[in-house]
CSV table of C-alpha atoms in Angstrom, one decimal:
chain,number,residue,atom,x,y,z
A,23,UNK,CA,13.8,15.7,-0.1
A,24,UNK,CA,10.8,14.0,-2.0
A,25,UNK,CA,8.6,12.7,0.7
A,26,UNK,CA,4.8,12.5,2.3
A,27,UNK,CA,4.5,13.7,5.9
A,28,UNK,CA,2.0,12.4,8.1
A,29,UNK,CA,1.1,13.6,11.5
A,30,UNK,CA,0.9,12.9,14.2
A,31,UNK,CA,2.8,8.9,14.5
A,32,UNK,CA,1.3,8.0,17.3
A,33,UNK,CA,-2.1,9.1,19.0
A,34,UNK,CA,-4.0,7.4,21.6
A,35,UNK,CA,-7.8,8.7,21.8
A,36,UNK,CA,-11.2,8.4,23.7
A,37,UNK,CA,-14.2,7.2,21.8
A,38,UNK,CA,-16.3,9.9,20.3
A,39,UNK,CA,-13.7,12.7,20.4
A,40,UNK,CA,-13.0,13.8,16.9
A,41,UNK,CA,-9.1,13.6,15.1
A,42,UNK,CA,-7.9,14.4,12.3
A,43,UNK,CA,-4.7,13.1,10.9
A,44,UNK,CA,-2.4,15.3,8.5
A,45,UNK,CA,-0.7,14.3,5.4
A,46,UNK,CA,1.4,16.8,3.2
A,47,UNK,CA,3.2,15.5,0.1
A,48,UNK,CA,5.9,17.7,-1.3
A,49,UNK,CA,6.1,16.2,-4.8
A,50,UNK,CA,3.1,18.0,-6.8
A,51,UNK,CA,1.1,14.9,-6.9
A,52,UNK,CA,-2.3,14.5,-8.2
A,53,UNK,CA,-3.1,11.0,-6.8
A,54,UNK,CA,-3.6,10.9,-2.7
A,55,UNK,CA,-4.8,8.2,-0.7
A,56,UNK,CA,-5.7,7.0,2.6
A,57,UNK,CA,-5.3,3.2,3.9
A,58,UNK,CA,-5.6,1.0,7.0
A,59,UNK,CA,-3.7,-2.0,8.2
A,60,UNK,CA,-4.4,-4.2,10.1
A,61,UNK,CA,-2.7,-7.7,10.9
A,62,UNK,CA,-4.1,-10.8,8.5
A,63,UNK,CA,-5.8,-8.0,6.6
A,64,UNK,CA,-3.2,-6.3,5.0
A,65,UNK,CA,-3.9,-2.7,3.6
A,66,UNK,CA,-7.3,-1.5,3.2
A,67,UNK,CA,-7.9,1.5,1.0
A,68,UNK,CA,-10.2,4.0,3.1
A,69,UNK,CA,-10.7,6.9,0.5
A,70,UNK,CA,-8.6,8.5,-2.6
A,71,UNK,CA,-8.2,11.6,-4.4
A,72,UNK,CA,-7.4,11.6,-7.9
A,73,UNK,CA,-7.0,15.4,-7.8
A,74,UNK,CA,-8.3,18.8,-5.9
A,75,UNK,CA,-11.6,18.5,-5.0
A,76,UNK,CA,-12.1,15.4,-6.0
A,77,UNK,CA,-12.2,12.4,-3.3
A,78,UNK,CA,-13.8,8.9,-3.8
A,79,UNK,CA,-14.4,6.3,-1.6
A,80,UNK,CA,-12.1,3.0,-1.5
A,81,UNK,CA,-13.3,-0.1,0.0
A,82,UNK,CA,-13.8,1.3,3.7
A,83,UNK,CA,-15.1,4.3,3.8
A,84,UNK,CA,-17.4,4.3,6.8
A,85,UNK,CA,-16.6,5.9,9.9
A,86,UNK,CA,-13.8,8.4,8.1
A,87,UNK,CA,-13.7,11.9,6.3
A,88,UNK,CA,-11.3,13.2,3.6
A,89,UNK,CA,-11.0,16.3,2.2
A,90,UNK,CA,-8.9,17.7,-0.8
A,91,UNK,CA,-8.5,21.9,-0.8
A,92,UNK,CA,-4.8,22.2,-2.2
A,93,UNK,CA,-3.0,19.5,-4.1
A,94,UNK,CA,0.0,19.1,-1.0
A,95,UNK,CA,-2.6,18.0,1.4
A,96,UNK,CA,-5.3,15.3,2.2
A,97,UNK,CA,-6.6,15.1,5.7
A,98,UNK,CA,-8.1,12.3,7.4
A,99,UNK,CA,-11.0,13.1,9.9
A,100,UNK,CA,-12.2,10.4,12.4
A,101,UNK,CA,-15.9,12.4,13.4
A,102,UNK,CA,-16.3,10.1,16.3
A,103,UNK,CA,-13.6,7.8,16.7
A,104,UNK,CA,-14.6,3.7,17.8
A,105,UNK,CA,-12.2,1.1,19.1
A,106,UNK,CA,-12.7,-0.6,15.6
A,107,UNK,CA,-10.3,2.1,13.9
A,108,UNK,CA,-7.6,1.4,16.5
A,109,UNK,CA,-5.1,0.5,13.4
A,110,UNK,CA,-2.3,1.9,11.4
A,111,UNK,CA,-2.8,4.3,9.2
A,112,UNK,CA,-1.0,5.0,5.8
A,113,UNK,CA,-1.3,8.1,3.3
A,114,UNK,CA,0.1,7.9,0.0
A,115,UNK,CA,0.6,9.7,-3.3
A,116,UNK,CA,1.8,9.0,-6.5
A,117,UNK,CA,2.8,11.3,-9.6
A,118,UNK,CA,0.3,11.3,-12.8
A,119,UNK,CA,0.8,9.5,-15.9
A,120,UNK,CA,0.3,6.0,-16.6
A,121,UNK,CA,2.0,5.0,-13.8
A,122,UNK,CA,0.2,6.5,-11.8
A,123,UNK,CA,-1.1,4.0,-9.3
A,124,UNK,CA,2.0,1.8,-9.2
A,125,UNK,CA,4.4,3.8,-8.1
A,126,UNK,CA,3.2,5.3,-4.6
A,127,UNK,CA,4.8,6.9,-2.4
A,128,UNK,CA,3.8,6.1,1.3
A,129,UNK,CA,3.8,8.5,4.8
A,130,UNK,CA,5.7,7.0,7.5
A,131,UNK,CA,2.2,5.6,9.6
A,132,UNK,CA,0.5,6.8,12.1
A,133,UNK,CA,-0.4,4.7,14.8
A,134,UNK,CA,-3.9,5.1,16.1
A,135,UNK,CA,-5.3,3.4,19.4
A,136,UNK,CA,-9.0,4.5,20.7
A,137,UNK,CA,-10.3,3.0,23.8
B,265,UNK,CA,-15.2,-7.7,-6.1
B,266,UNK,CA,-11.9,-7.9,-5.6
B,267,UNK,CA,-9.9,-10.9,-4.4
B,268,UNK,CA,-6.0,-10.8,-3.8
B,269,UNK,CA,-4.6,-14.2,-1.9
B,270,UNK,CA,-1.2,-14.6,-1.3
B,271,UNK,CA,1.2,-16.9,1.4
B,272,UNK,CA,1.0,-15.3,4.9
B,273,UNK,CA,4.4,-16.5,5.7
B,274,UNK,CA,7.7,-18.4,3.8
B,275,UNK,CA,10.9,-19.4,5.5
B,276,UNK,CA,14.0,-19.2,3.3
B,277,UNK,CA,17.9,-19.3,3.7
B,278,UNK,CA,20.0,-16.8,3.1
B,279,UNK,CA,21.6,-17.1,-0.4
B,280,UNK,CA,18.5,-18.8,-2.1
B,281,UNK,CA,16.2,-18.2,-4.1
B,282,UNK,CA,12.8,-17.7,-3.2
B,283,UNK,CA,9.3,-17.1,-5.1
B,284,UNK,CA,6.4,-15.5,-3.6
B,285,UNK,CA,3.1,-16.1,-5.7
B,286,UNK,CA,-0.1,-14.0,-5.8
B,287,UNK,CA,-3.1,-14.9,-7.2
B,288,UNK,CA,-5.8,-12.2,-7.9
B,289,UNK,CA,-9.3,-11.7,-9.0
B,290,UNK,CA,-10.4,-8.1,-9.8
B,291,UNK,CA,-13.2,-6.0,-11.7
B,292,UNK,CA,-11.0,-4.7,-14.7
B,293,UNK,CA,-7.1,-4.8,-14.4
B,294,UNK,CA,-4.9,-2.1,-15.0
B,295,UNK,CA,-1.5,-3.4,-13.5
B,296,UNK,CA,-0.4,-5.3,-10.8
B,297,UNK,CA,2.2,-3.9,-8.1
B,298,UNK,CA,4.8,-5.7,-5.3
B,299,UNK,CA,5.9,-3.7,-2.5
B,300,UNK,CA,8.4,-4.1,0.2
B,301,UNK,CA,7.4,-3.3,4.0
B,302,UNK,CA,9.8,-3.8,6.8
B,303,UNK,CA,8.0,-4.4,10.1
B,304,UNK,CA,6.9,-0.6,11.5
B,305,UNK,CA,8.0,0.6,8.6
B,306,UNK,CA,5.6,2.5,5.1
B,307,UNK,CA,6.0,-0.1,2.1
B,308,UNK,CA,8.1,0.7,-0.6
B,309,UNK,CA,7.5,0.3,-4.5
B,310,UNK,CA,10.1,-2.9,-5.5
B,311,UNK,CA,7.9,-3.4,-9.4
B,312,UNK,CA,5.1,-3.2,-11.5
B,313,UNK,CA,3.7,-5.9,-14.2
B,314,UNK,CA,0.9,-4.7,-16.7
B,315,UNK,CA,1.8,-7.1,-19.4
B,316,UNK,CA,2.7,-10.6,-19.6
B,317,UNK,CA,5.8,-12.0,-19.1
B,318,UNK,CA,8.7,-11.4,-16.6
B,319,UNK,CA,10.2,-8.0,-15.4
B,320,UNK,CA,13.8,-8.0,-13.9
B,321,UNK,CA,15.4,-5.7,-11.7
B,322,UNK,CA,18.8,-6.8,-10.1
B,323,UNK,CA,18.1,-9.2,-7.8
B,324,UNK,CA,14.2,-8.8,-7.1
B,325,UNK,CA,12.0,-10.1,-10.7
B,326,UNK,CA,8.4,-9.8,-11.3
B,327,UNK,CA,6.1,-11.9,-13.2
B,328,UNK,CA,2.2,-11.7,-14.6
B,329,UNK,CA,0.2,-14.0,-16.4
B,330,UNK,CA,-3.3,-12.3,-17.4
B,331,UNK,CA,-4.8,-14.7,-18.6
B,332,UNK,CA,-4.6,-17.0,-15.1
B,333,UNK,CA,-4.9,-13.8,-12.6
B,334,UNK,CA,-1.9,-15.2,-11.8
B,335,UNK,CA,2.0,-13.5,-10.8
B,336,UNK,CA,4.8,-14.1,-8.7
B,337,UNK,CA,8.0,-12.2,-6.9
B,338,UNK,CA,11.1,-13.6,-7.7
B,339,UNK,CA,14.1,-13.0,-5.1
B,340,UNK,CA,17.6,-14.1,-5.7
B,341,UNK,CA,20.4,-14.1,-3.8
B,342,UNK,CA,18.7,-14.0,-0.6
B,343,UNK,CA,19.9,-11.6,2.0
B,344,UNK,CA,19.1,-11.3,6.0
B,345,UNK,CA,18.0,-7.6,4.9
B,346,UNK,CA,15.4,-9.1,2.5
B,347,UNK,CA,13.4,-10.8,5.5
B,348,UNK,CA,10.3,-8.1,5.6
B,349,UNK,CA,6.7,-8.4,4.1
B,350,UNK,CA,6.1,-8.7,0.5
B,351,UNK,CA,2.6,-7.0,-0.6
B,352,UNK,CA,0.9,-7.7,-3.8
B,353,UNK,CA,-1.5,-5.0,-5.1
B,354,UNK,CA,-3.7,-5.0,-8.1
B,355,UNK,CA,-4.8,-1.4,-9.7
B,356,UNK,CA,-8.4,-1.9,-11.2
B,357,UNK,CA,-10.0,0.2,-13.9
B,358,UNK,CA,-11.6,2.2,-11.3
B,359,UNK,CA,-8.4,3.4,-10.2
B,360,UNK,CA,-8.6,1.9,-6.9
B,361,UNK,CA,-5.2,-0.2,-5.4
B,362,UNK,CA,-6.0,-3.5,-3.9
B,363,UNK,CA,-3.9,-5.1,-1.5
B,364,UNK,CA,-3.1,-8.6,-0.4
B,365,UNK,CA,-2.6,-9.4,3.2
B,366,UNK,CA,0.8,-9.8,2.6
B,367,UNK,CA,3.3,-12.4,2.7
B,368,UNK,CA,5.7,-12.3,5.8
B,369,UNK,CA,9.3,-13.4,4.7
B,370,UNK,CA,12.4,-15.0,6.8
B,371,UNK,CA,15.4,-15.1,6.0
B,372,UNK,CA,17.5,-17.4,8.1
B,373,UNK,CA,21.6,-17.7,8.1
């Protein structure tokens, strides 16, 4: 079945202890991406990764980490966590072509709470 | 910058019809996008515009004026499944996705 994985869904944290949330894609993707949302916000994009070794910030990069070593997988790393990032946290890819943006394919979420 | 500003909530009844518009304001435009997210659930592609003019598909329709940064989500038939959050995205040229905040969508019987 075509999906992205993300791991763990739920994950309650201290401050300043690092984390690192998985996300595995299964489709041969090129395009991976990391977002936030949070309520009257909507979804923020946090990095993206048009293709191995290749990662770019989106519109709220600070405080996060990606990295991009084999197409399947793009981690997100939280160095030192701060209640600010307490959110929900999507990863999502989508197949290349022309369409390439449009049609993404989201994780399930993973909820995030530091205190 | 980018700007994306839609409804944050409508109320419809079940059987209507119902339009959800979206207004955006980006650096270069390569597309605009409508997703469907359930509460606690990941959104889920419902249609893409990158030219003018309407897009149907079954019930759920999609429409995108250029020229006014302007589209809208059209939903007929309304059912108490279709009460959920309707996202509007715009890609820009730097291949970036932004999001609205969402509109939130009842359906009531």
């Amino acid at each position: 079945e075509a999906q992205v994985t993300q791991n763990p869904r739920y994950l309650i944290t201290v401050t300043g202890k690092k984390l690192t949330v998985t996300c595995s894609q299964n489709m041969n993707h090129e395009y991976m991406s990391w977002y936030r949302q949070d309520p009257g916000l909507g979804l923020r994009q946090i990095y993206y990764s048009m293709n191995v070794e290749v990662t770019d910030k989106g519109d709220v990069p600070e405080g996060y980490k990606v990295s991009r070593k084999e197409k399947r997988n793009f981690p997100l790393i939280l160095e030192s966590p701060s209640p600010n990032q307490t959110s929900l946290y999507f990863c999502a890819s989508s197949p290349p072509g022309d369409r390439a943006l449009n049609e993404a394919f989201f994780g399930q979420g993973t909820r995030l709470t530091v205190v | 910058g980018q700007n994306i500003d839609q409804p944050t909530e409508m109320t419809a009844t079940e059987g209507a019809i119902v339009q959800i518009n979206c207004t955006y304001q980006t650096s270069g435009f390569n597309g605009l996008f409508w997703y469907q997210q359930h509460a606690g659930e990941a959104p889920t592609f419902l249609s893409y515009n990158v030219l003018d003019g309407l897009e149907e598909k079954g019930r759920f329709s999609s429409f995108l004026s250029r020229s006014k940064g302007y589209s809208y989500l059209l939903l007929k038939e309304l059912q108490m499944k279709d009460s959920a959050s309707y996202l509007c995205a715009a890609n820009n040229a730097g291949n970036m996705l932004t999001f609205g905040g969402g509109t939130r969508l009842m359906v009531k019987p």
